[in-house]
Each structure stands twice: as C-alpha cells, then as structure tokens.
Short mmCIF file of C-alpha atoms in Angstrom, two decimals:
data_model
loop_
_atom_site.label_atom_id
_atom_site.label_comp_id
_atom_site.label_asym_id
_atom_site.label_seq_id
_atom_site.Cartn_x
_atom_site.Cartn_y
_atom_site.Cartn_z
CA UNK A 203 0.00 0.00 0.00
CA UNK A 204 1.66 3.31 -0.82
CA UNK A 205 1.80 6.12 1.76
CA UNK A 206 2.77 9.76 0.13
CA UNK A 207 5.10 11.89 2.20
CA UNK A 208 5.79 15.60 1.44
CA UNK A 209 9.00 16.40 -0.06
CA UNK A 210 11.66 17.34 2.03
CA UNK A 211 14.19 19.19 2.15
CA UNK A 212 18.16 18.42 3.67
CA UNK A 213 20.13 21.45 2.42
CA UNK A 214 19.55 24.01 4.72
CA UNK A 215 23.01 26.13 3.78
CA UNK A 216 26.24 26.31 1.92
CA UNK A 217 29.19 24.80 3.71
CA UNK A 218 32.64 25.86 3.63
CA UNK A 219 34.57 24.46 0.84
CA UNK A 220 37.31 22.94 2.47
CA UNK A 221 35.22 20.64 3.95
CA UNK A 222 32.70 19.99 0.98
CA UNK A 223 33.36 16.40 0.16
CA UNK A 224 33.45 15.59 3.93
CA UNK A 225 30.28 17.21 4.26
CA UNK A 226 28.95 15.77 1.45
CA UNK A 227 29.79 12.51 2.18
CA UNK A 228 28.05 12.58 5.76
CA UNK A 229 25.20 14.66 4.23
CA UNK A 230 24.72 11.04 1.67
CA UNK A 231 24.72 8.71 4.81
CA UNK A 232 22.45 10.96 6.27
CA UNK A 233 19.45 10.98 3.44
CA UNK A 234 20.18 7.36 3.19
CA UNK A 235 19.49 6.79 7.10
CA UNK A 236 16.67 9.24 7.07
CA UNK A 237 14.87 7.29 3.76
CA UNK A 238 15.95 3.96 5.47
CA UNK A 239 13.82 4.57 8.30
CA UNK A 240 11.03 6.53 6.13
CA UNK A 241 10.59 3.47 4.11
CA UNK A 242 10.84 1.36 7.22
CA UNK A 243 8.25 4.09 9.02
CA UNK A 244 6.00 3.35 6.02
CA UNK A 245 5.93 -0.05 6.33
CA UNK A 246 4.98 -0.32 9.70
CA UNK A 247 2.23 2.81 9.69
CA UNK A 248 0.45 0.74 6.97
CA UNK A 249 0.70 -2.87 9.14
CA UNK A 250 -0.83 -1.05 12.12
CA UNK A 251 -2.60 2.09 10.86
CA UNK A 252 -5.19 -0.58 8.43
CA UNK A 253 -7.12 0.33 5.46
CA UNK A 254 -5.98 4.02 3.84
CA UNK A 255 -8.68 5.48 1.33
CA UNK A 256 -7.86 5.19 -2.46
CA UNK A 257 -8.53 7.97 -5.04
CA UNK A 258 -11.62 9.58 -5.99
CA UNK A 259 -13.75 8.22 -8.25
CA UNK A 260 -14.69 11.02 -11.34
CA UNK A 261 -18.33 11.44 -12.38
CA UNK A 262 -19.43 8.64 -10.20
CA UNK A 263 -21.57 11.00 -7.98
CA UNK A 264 -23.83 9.20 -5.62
CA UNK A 265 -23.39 6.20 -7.68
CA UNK A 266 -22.86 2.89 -5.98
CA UNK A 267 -19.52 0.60 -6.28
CA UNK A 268 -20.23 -3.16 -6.56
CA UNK A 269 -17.37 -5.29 -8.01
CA UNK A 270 -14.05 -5.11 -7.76
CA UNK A 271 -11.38 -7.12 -9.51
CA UNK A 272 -7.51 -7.51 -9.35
CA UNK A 273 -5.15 -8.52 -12.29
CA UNK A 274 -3.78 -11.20 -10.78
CA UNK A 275 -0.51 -10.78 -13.38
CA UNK A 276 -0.32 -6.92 -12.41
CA UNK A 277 -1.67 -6.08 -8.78
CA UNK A 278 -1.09 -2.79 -9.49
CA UNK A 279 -4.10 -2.75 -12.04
CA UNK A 280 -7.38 -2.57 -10.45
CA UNK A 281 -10.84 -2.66 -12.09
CA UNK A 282 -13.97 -1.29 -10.33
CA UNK A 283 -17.64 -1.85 -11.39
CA UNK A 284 -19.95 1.08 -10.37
CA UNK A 285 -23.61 2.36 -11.33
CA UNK A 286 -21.50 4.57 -13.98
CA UNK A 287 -19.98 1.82 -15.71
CA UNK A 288 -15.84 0.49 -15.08
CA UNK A 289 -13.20 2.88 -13.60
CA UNK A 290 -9.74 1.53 -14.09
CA UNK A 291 -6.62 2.47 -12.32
CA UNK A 292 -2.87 1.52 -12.90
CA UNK A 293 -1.71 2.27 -10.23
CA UNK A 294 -3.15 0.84 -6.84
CA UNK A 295 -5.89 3.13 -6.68
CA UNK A 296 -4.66 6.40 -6.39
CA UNK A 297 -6.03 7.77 -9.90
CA UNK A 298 -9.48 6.00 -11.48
CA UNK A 299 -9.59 5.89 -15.38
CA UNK A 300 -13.58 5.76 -16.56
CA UNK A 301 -13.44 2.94 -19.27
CA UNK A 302 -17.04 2.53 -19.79
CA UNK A 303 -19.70 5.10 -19.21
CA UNK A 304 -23.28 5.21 -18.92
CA UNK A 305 -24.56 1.61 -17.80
CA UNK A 306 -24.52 0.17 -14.53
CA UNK A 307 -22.03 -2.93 -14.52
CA UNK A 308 -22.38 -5.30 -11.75
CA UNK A 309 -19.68 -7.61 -12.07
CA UNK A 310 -15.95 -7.08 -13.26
CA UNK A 311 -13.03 -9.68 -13.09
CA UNK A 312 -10.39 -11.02 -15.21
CA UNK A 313 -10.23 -14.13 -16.86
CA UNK A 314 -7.93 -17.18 -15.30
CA UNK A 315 -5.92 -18.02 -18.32
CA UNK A 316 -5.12 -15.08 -19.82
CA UNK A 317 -5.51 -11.89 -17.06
CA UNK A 318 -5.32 -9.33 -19.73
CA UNK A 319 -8.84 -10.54 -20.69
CA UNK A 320 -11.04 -8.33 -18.66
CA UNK A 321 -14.91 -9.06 -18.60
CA UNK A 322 -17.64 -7.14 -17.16
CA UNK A 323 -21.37 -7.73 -16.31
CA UNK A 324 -23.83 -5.38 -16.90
CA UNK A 325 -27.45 -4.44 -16.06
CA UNK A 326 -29.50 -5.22 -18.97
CA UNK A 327 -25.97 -4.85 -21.69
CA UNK A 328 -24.80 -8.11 -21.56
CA UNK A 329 -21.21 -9.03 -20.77
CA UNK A 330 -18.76 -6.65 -22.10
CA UNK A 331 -15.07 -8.18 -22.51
CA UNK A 332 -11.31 -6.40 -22.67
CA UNK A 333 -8.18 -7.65 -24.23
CA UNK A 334 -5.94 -4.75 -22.85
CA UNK A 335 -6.56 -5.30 -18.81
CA UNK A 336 -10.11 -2.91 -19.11
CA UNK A 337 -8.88 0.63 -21.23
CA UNK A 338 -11.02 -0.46 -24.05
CA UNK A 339 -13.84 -2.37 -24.62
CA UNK A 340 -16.28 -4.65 -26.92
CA UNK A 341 -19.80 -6.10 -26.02
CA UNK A 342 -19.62 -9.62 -26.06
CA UNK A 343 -23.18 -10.57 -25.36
CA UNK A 344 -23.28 -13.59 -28.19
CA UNK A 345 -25.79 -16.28 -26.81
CA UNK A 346 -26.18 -14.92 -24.39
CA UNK A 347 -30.07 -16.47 -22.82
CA UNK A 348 -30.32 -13.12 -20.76
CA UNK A 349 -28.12 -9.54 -20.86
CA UNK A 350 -28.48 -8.96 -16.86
CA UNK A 351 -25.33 -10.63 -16.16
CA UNK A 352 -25.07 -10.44 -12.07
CA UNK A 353 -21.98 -12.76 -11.32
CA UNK A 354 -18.78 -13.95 -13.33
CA UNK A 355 -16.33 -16.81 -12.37
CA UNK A 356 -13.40 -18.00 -14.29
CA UNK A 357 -12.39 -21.73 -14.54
CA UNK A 358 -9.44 -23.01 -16.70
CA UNK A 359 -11.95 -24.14 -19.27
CA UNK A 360 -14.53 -21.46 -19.20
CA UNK A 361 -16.57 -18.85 -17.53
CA UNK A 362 -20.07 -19.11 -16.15
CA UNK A 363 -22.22 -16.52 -15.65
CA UNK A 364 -25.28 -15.72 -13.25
CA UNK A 365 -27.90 -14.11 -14.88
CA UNK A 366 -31.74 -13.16 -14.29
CA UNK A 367 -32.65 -16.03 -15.86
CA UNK A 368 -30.18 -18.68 -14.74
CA UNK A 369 -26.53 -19.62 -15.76
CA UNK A 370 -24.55 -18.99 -18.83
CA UNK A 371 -21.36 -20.85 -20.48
CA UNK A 372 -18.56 -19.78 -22.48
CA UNK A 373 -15.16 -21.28 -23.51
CA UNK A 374 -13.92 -17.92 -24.06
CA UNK A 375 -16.27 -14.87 -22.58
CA UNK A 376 -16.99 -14.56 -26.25
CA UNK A 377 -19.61 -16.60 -27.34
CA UNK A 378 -22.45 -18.13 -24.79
CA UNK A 379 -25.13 -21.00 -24.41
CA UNK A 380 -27.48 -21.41 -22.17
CA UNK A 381 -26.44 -23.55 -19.17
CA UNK A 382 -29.52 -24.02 -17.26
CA UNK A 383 -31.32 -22.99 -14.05
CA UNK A 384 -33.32 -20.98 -15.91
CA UNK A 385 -36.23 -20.58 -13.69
CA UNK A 386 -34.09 -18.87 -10.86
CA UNK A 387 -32.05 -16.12 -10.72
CA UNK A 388 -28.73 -16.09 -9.69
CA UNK A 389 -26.81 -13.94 -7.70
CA UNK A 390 -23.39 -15.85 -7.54
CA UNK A 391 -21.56 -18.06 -9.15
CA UNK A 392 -18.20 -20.16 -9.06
CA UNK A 393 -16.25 -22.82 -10.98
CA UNK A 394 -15.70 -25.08 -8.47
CA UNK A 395 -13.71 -27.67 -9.93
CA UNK A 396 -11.74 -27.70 -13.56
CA UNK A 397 -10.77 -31.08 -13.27
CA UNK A 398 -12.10 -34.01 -13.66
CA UNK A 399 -14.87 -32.09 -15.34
CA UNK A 400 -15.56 -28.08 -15.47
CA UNK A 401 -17.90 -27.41 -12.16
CA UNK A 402 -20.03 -24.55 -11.13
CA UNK A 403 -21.67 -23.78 -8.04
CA UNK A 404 -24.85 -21.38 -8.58
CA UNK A 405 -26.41 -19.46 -6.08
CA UNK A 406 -30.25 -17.52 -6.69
CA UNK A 407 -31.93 -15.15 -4.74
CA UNK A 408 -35.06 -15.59 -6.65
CA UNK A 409 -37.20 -17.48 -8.48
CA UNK A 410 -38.48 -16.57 -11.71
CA UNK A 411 -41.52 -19.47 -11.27
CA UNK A 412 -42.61 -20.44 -8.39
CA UNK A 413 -40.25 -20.66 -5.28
CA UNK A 414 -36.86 -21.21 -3.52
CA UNK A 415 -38.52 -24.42 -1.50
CA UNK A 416 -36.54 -26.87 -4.09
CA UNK A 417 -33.37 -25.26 -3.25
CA UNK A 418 -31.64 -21.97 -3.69
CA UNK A 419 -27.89 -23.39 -3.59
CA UNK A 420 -27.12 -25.92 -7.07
CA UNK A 421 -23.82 -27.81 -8.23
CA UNK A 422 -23.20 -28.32 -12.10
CA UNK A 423 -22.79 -32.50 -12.90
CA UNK A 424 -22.07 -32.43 -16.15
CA UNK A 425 -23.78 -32.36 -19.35
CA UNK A 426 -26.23 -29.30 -18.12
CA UNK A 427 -27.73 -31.34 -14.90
CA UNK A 428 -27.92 -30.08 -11.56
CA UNK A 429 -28.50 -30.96 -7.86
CA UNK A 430 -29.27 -29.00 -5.44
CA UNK A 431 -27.11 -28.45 -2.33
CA UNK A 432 -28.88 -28.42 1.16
CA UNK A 433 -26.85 -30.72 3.86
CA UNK A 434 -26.08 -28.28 6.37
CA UNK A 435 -27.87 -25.03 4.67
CA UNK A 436 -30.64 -23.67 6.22
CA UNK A 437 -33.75 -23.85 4.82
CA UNK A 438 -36.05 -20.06 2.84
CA UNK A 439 -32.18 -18.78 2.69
CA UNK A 440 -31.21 -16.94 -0.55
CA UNK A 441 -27.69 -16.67 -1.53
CA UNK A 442 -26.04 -13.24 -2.07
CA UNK A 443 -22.06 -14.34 -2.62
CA UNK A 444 -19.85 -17.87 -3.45
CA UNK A 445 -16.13 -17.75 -3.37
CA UNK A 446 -13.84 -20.63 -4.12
CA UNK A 447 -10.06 -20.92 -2.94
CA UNK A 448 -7.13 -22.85 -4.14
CA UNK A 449 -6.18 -26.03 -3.34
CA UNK A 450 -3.89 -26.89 -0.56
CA UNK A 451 -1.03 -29.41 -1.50
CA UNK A 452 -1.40 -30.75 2.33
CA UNK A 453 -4.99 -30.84 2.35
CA UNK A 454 -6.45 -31.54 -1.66
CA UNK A 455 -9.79 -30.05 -0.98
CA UNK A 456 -11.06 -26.91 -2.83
CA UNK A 457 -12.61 -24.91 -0.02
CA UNK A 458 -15.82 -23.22 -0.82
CA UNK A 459 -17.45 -20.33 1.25
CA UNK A 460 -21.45 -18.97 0.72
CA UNK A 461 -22.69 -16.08 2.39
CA UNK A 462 -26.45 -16.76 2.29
CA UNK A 463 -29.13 -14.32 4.24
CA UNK A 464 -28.78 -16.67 7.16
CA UNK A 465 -25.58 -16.62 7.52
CA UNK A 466 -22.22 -18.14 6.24
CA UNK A 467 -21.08 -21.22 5.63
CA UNK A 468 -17.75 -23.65 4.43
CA UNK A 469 -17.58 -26.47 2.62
CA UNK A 470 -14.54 -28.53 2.28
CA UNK A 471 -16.24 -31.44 0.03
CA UNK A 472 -17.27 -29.50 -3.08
CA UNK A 473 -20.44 -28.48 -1.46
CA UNK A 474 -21.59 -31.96 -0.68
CA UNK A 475 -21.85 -30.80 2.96
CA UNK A 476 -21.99 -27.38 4.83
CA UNK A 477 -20.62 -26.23 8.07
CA UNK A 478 -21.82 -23.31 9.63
CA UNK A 479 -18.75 -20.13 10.09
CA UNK A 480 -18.70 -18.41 13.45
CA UNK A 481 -17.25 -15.96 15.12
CA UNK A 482 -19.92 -12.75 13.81
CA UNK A 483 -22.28 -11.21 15.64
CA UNK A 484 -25.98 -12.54 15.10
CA UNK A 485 -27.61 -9.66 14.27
CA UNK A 486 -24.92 -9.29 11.02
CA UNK A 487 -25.66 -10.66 7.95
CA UNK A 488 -22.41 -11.39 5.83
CA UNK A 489 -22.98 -10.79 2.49
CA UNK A 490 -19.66 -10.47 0.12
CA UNK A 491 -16.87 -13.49 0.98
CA UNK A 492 -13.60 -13.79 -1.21
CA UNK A 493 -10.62 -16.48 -0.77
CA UNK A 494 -7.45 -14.97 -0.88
CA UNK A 495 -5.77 -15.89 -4.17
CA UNK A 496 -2.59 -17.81 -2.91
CA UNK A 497 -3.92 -19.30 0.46
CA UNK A 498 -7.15 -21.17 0.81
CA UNK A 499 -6.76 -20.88 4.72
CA UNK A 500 -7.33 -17.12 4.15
CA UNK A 501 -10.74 -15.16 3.23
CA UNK A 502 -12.91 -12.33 3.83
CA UNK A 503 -16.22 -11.34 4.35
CA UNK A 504 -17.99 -7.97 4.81
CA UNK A 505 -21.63 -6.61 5.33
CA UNK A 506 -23.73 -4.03 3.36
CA UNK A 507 -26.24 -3.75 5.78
CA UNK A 508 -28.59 -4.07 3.30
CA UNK A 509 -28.06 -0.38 3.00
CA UNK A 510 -28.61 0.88 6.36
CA UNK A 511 -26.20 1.32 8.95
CA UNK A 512 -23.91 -1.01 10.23
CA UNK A 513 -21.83 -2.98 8.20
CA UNK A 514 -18.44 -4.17 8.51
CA UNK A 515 -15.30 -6.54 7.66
CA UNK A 516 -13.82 -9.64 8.88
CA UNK A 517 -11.08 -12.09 8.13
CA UNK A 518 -10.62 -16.07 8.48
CA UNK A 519 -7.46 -17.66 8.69
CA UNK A 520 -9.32 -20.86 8.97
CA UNK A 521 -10.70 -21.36 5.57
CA UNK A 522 -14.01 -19.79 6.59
CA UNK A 523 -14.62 -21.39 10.05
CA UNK A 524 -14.30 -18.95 11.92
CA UNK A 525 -14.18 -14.89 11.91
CA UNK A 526 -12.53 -11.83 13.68
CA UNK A 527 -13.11 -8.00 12.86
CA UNK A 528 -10.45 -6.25 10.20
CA UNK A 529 -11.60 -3.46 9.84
CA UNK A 530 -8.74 -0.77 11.14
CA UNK A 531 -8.87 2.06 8.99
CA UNK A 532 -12.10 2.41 7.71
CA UNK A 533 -14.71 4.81 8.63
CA UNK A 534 -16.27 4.51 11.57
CA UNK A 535 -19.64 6.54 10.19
CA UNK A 536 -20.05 3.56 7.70
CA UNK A 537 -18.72 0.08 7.14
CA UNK A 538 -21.04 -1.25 4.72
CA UNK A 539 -18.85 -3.57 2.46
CA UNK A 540 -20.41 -4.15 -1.18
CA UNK A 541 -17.46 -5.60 -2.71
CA UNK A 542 -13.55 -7.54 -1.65
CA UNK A 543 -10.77 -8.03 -3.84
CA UNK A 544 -7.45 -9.19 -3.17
CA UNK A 545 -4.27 -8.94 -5.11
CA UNK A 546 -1.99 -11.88 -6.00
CA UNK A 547 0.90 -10.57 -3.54
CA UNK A 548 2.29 -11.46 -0.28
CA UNK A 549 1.60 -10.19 2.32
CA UNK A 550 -1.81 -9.65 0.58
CA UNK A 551 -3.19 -6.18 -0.53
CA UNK A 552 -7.22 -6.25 -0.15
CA UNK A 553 -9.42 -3.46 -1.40
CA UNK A 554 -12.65 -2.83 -0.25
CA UNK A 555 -15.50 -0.84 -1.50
CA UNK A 556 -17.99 0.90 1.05
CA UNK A 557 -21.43 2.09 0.19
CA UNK A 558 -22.62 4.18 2.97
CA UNK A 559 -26.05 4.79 3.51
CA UNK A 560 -25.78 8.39 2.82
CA UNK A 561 -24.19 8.49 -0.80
CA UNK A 562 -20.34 8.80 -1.55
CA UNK A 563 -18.90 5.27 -2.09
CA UNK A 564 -15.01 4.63 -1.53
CA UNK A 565 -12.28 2.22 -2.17
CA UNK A 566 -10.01 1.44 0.63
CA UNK A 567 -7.14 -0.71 0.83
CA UNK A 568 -4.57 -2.19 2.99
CA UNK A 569 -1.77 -4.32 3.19
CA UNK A 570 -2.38 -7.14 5.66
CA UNK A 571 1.24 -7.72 7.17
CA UNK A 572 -0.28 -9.71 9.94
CA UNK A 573 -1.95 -12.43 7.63
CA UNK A 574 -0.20 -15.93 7.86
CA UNK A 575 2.37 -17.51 5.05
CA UNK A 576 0.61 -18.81 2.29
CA UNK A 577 0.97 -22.58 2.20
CA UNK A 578 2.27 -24.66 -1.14
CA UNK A 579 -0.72 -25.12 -3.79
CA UNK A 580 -1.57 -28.05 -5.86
CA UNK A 581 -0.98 -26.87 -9.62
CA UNK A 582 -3.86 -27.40 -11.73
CA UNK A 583 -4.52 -28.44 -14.97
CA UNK A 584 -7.82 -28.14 -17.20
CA UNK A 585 -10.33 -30.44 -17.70
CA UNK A 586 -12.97 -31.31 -19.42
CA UNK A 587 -14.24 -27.88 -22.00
CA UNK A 588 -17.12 -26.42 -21.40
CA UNK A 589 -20.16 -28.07 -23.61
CA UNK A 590 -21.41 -26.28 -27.06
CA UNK A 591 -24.84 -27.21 -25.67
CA UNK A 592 -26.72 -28.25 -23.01
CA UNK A 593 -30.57 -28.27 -22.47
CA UNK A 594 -32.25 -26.37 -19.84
CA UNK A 595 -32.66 -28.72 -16.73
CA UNK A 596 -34.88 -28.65 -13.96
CA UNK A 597 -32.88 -28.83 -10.76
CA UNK A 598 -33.14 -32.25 -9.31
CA UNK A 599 -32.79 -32.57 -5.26
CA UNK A 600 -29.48 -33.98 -3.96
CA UNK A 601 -29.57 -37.79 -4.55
CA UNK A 602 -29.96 -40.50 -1.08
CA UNK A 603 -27.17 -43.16 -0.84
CA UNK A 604 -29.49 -45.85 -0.71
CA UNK A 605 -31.42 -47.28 -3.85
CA UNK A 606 -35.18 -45.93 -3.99
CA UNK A 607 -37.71 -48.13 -5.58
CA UNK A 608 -40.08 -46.83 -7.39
CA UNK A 609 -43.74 -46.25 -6.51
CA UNK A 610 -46.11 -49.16 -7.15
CA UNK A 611 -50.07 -48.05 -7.74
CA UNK A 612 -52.27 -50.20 -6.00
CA UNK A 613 -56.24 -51.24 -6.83
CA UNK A 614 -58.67 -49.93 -5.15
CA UNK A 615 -59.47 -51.28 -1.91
CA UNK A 616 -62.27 -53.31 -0.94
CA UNK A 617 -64.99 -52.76 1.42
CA UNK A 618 -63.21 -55.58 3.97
CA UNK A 619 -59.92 -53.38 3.16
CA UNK A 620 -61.69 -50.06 3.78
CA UNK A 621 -63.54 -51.23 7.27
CA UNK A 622 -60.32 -52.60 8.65
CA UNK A 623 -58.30 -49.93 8.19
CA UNK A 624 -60.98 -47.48 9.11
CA UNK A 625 -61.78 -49.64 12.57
CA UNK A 626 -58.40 -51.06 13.28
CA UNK A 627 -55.82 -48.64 11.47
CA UNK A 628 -54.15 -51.95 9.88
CA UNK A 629 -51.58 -51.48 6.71
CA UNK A 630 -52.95 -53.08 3.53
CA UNK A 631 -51.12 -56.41 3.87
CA UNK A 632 -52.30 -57.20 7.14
CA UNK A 633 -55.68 -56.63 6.11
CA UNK A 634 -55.89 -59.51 3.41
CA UNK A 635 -53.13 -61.94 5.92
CA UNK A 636 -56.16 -61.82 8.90
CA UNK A 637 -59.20 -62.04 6.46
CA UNK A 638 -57.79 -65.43 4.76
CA UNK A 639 -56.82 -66.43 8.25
CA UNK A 640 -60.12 -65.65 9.39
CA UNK A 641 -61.91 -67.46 6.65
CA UNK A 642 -59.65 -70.55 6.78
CA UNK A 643 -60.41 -70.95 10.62
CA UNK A 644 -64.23 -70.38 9.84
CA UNK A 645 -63.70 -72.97 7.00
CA UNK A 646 -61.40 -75.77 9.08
CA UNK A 647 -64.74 -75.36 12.14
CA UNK A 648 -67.30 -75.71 10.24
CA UNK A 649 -66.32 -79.08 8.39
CA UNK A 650 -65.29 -80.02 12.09
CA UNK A 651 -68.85 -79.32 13.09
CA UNK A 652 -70.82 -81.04 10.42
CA UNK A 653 -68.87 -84.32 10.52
CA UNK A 654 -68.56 -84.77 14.17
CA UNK A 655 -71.49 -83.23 15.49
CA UNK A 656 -74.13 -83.51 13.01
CA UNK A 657 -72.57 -86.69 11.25
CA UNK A 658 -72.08 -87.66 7.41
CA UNK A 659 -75.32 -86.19 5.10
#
C-alpha cells in the first residue's frame, strides 16, 4: 500500500569548501538513514494504521460501487464496477480511469488463463469483454439467454455466468449458451472444480416461477444437470455471494465459502456438505466473501447492511470457520462492504469498497502484514471444455445413498380393506393376511362341526 510523504528538504546552507566532500559525504549517509527509516516508518504505519482510502472516483456522484477485480498478473491494475460503468486504475488506486460510461455494470473480473482478458457484467448490456486489462472495450453478449449478467467466475476451461434467468457458459467470454437454471435467478456463481470435469456452483436469490422451496444453492454434474445443495444449509435462505479458494497441496480439498441471508457457511467437500462459520455477531448478515488468491486458509467477508447502517469486515485464517473483525482504517460513520478483492501478492493487498447509507462510495485498501504464510498449492490443470450445448434442466434434489424403488399403484381397496383400516388402522397387507386367516379358521370349524357333530349327510 503506498503512503505519500511531502517532499523534504536536507540542504539548509552552503558549507565551507574545504570541507565539501566531507560534508557531502556525511550529508549522503544521512538521506540514506533518514529514507531507510522513512521506508521502514512506512511499512509499519500501513501494518498497524489498516485500510488508507484510495482515489476519488470522477463522475461517479452518488453512484454505488459493486465489483471489484484484481489482475492477478499486475496487482497494481485494479478494475472497479460502479452504477457509472468500469473505472480503471494503474496504479493501486490512487487515480481512477472511466473505461465505460453510462450503464450500470455489476460484475468485473479477469479471466484465469489469460488476465489481460477483462470481462464485465452489466445491467440489462450483456457481458462486455477487454483484451488490454479494461482501457477499451467490446460487447460480447453472443448467446447470451439473458443480458443482466449479475456474477462472473473464471475456470481453466470457461466462464459461467449468473444471470436473471439462470446460468450462462462460455469457452472464451466470447460466445455463450445457455447452461440451465433458468427458472431462478442467480446472484453468484463459481467454478468449483476444472478437473475431472468443469464445475459450477450457482447461487439464486429468486425465483423466476414459483419458489426457492426446491433449493436456492445448485452444483453443475455435467452435461447441463444439476443438484441441489442443502446438507447443512438452512432452509427459505437466498444466496447473495460464493467464493472458491485454491487447493492446498497438504490438504487436496477446494474450499468453498457462501454467504447466504442466514448466515455463512464452508464447505470442504465440493459443497456436498456445509458447516456453519462463526465468530460474527448474530444480528450481522455477511454478504460479500472472497478467498485470498494464494492461500485457501485465508478469506474475507464484509456486510452491506442491506443499506442501512452497520456494516463491517472480517477475516478467516481458517478457511471460513471462523471470523474476527479487520476493519482498522475504515470509517467509523459507515462500514457497509459491497465488494472484496485481493491482489496476487504477499503479504496480501485487499481493497474494499464501502457504500454508505448516505451516498459517496469509496475504495479502501490495505496491506495485511499480519496475515499468515501462504501454504504450497496443488498446480492445476484443465479439464474437461465447457459443452457447445446443453438443455435447460430442472434442478433435481441432492440424490440418497441408498437405492429408492419406485412407486407401485395399488387397486382400489375393498370394502373388507376399507372397514379394517378405518376400525383397526391396519396397513394393507395385514388386512388380506387376517381375512384369509379368518376365513380358513371359519372354513377348518365348520367341516369339524358337520362331521362330528351332526354326522355324514
């Protein structure tokens, strides 16, 4: 994070000049002492002091910030989405470059194999893609099922996109198919897995028919099916952000985090099962989570405050188990988070945007010197492309680990049937085993009657 000092100045008169080079010599050691421990100074008033504010953002008035993105080859380069289209800046913040004007863009990130590529989500435009890191831009809206493009996430053999009406596919950003989930609408996405096969997770916070009751959390299985994703998820939640980290070489697992309106949650399975994060106060509602990108032991999570009062950040050096405040250095008027990136750098630089209440959203950033060494990653390798096509499933609900049979109709039950179950509450089986019993007693007395008691005919 850079701190600006005001120029100095060491010269302060004209020394004799029989002793110039001595003086000049000591004067040298001096400056170099004095920038030593500037630098030095620096470093330390940016470990303790927290989050600084970045530079002002031009023309975006009361406009609201919502994405922010990091080029993970450059961490210098920072893209932000706003209600006044993408501001770009090249150098950590300080001075904002507006790259594309007049829409609001949701969504902004760069793309995993190539982090030139730029993309951006808009409201209503369609997806909008860079090759120069965000100056310039094209629309690149092809296929695309729906142009409100909400979420991005960037696999090594695709990108899928949440949009009003479900989720969207691309090998490239370039070109898109529908992936399915089109009766929801999603508020977060991410890939997952890219190997054995290219997986998304899908989040919605609505339903375009009906309900959430089926589900509001779904998992990609390959060739455009779905299951939903409730073990450990509460139930009538709606998702509002999914992050994915790396994987750890000492523990394989690709950790997941959702921040869902009641509350937030880790998986460690690929979202086969959910533990609930701790460690935030009850009445907060977490609602933006990102992984850092070079430990999967470090994320984190902020609140909007759904845009009252009250928000705030925290950090996990856990993997999203548990949470402590980090918010030093930001105001203390307003907290609300909207947005978390982090750069590619050790120790990591994250930038937050806030969205007060009042009007007059900020980026702030800091370097967090007291986060913990990033472990060794596993190196990945792509996987299966992303389909040309795929039909529009229904999601299906996670499957049981036992075999279910399937339903068998039965006739329509006979008066015996109806009376016994009516009188005696007795299961259909039991109903016909006591009547033949019945009748086979009835049957075995009465022969005993007629040849013993009233003798042959």
């Amino acid at each position: 994070m850079r701190t600006n000092h005001p120029t100095r100045s060491c010269l302060s008169a004209t020394p004799p000049a029989r002793s110039h080079r001595r003086w000049l010599g000591a004067s040298l050691l001096a400056i170099s002492v004095l920038t030593g421990w500037a630098a030095l100074g620096a470093g330390v008033s940016a470990a303790l002091g927290g989050f600084s504010e970045a530079g002002p953002f031009a023309g975006l008035g009361s406009g609201k910030i919502w994405s922010l993105a990091v080029q993970p080859s450059l961490p210098s380069t920072i893209l932000a989405g706003t209600d006044n289209g993408v501001y770009l800046s090249h150098d950590t913040g300080a001075t904002w470059t507006q790259t594309i004007s007049g829409v609001r863009v949701w969504t902004v990130g760069f793309d995993a194999r190539n982090s030139t590529e730029a993309f951006a989500g808009t409201d209503g435009r369609g997806v909008y893609a860079s090759g120069d890191s965000g100056a310039t831009w094209a629309d690149a809206s092809n296929g695309l099922p729906n142009l409100d493009v909400r979420a991005l996430a960037f696999g090594l053999d695709g990108i899928a996109a949440g949009t009003n009406t479900g989720v969207a596919l691309s090998p490239s950003g370039h070109v898109w198919h529908d992936g399915g989930l089109d009766r929801y609408s999603i508020s977060s996405v991410a890939v997952a897995a890219n190997y054995p096969q290219f997986t998304v997770i899908a989040g919605a916070d609505g339903a375009n028919s009906g309900t959430l009751a089926s589900g509001y959390l779904f998992s990609s299985t390959g060739g455009g099916a779905w299951e939903v994703l409730q073990s450990g998820l509460p139930a009538g939640a709606v998702v509002s952000s999914i992050t994915a980290g790396q994987i750890d070489k000492a523990v394989p697992k690709r950790p997941l985090i959702v921040a869902t309106s009641q509350g937030i949650f880790r998986s460690g399975d690929g979202g086969v099962t959910w533990t609930a994060g701790t460690g935030v106060p009850q009445a907060l509602t977490l609602t933006v989570a990102q992984f850092g990108p070079l430990d999967p032991n470090l994320a984190y999570a902020g609140a909007d405050a759904g845009g009252s009062t009250g928000g705030d950040l925290y950090r996990s050096t856990d993997g999203g188990l548990t949470y402590h405040k980090a918010d030093t250095g930001l105001p203390t008027d307003s907290r609300n988070v909207e947005a978390i990136a982090i750069a590619n750098t050790t120790p990591p630089e994250v930038i937050v945007a806030l969205n007060p209440p009042t009007g007059g959203s900020q980026v702030y950033l800091e370097s967090d010197a007291s986060a913990p060494a990033p472990p060794a990653l596993v190196a990945e390798a792509s996987g299966a492309p992303v389909p040309s096509s795929v039909p529009t499933p229904i999601p299906t609900a996670t499957p049981v680990a036992q075999a279910v049979k399937p339903a068998v109709t039965s006739p329509p039950a006979s008066g015996i049937q109806r009376f016994a179950q009516a009188a005696f509450h007795w299961p259909t089986p039991l109903v016909y085993e006591v009547f033949f019993v019945l009748l086979a007693l009835y049957v075995f007395i009465r022969w005993r009657q007629r040849y013993y008691v009233e003798g042959p005919p």
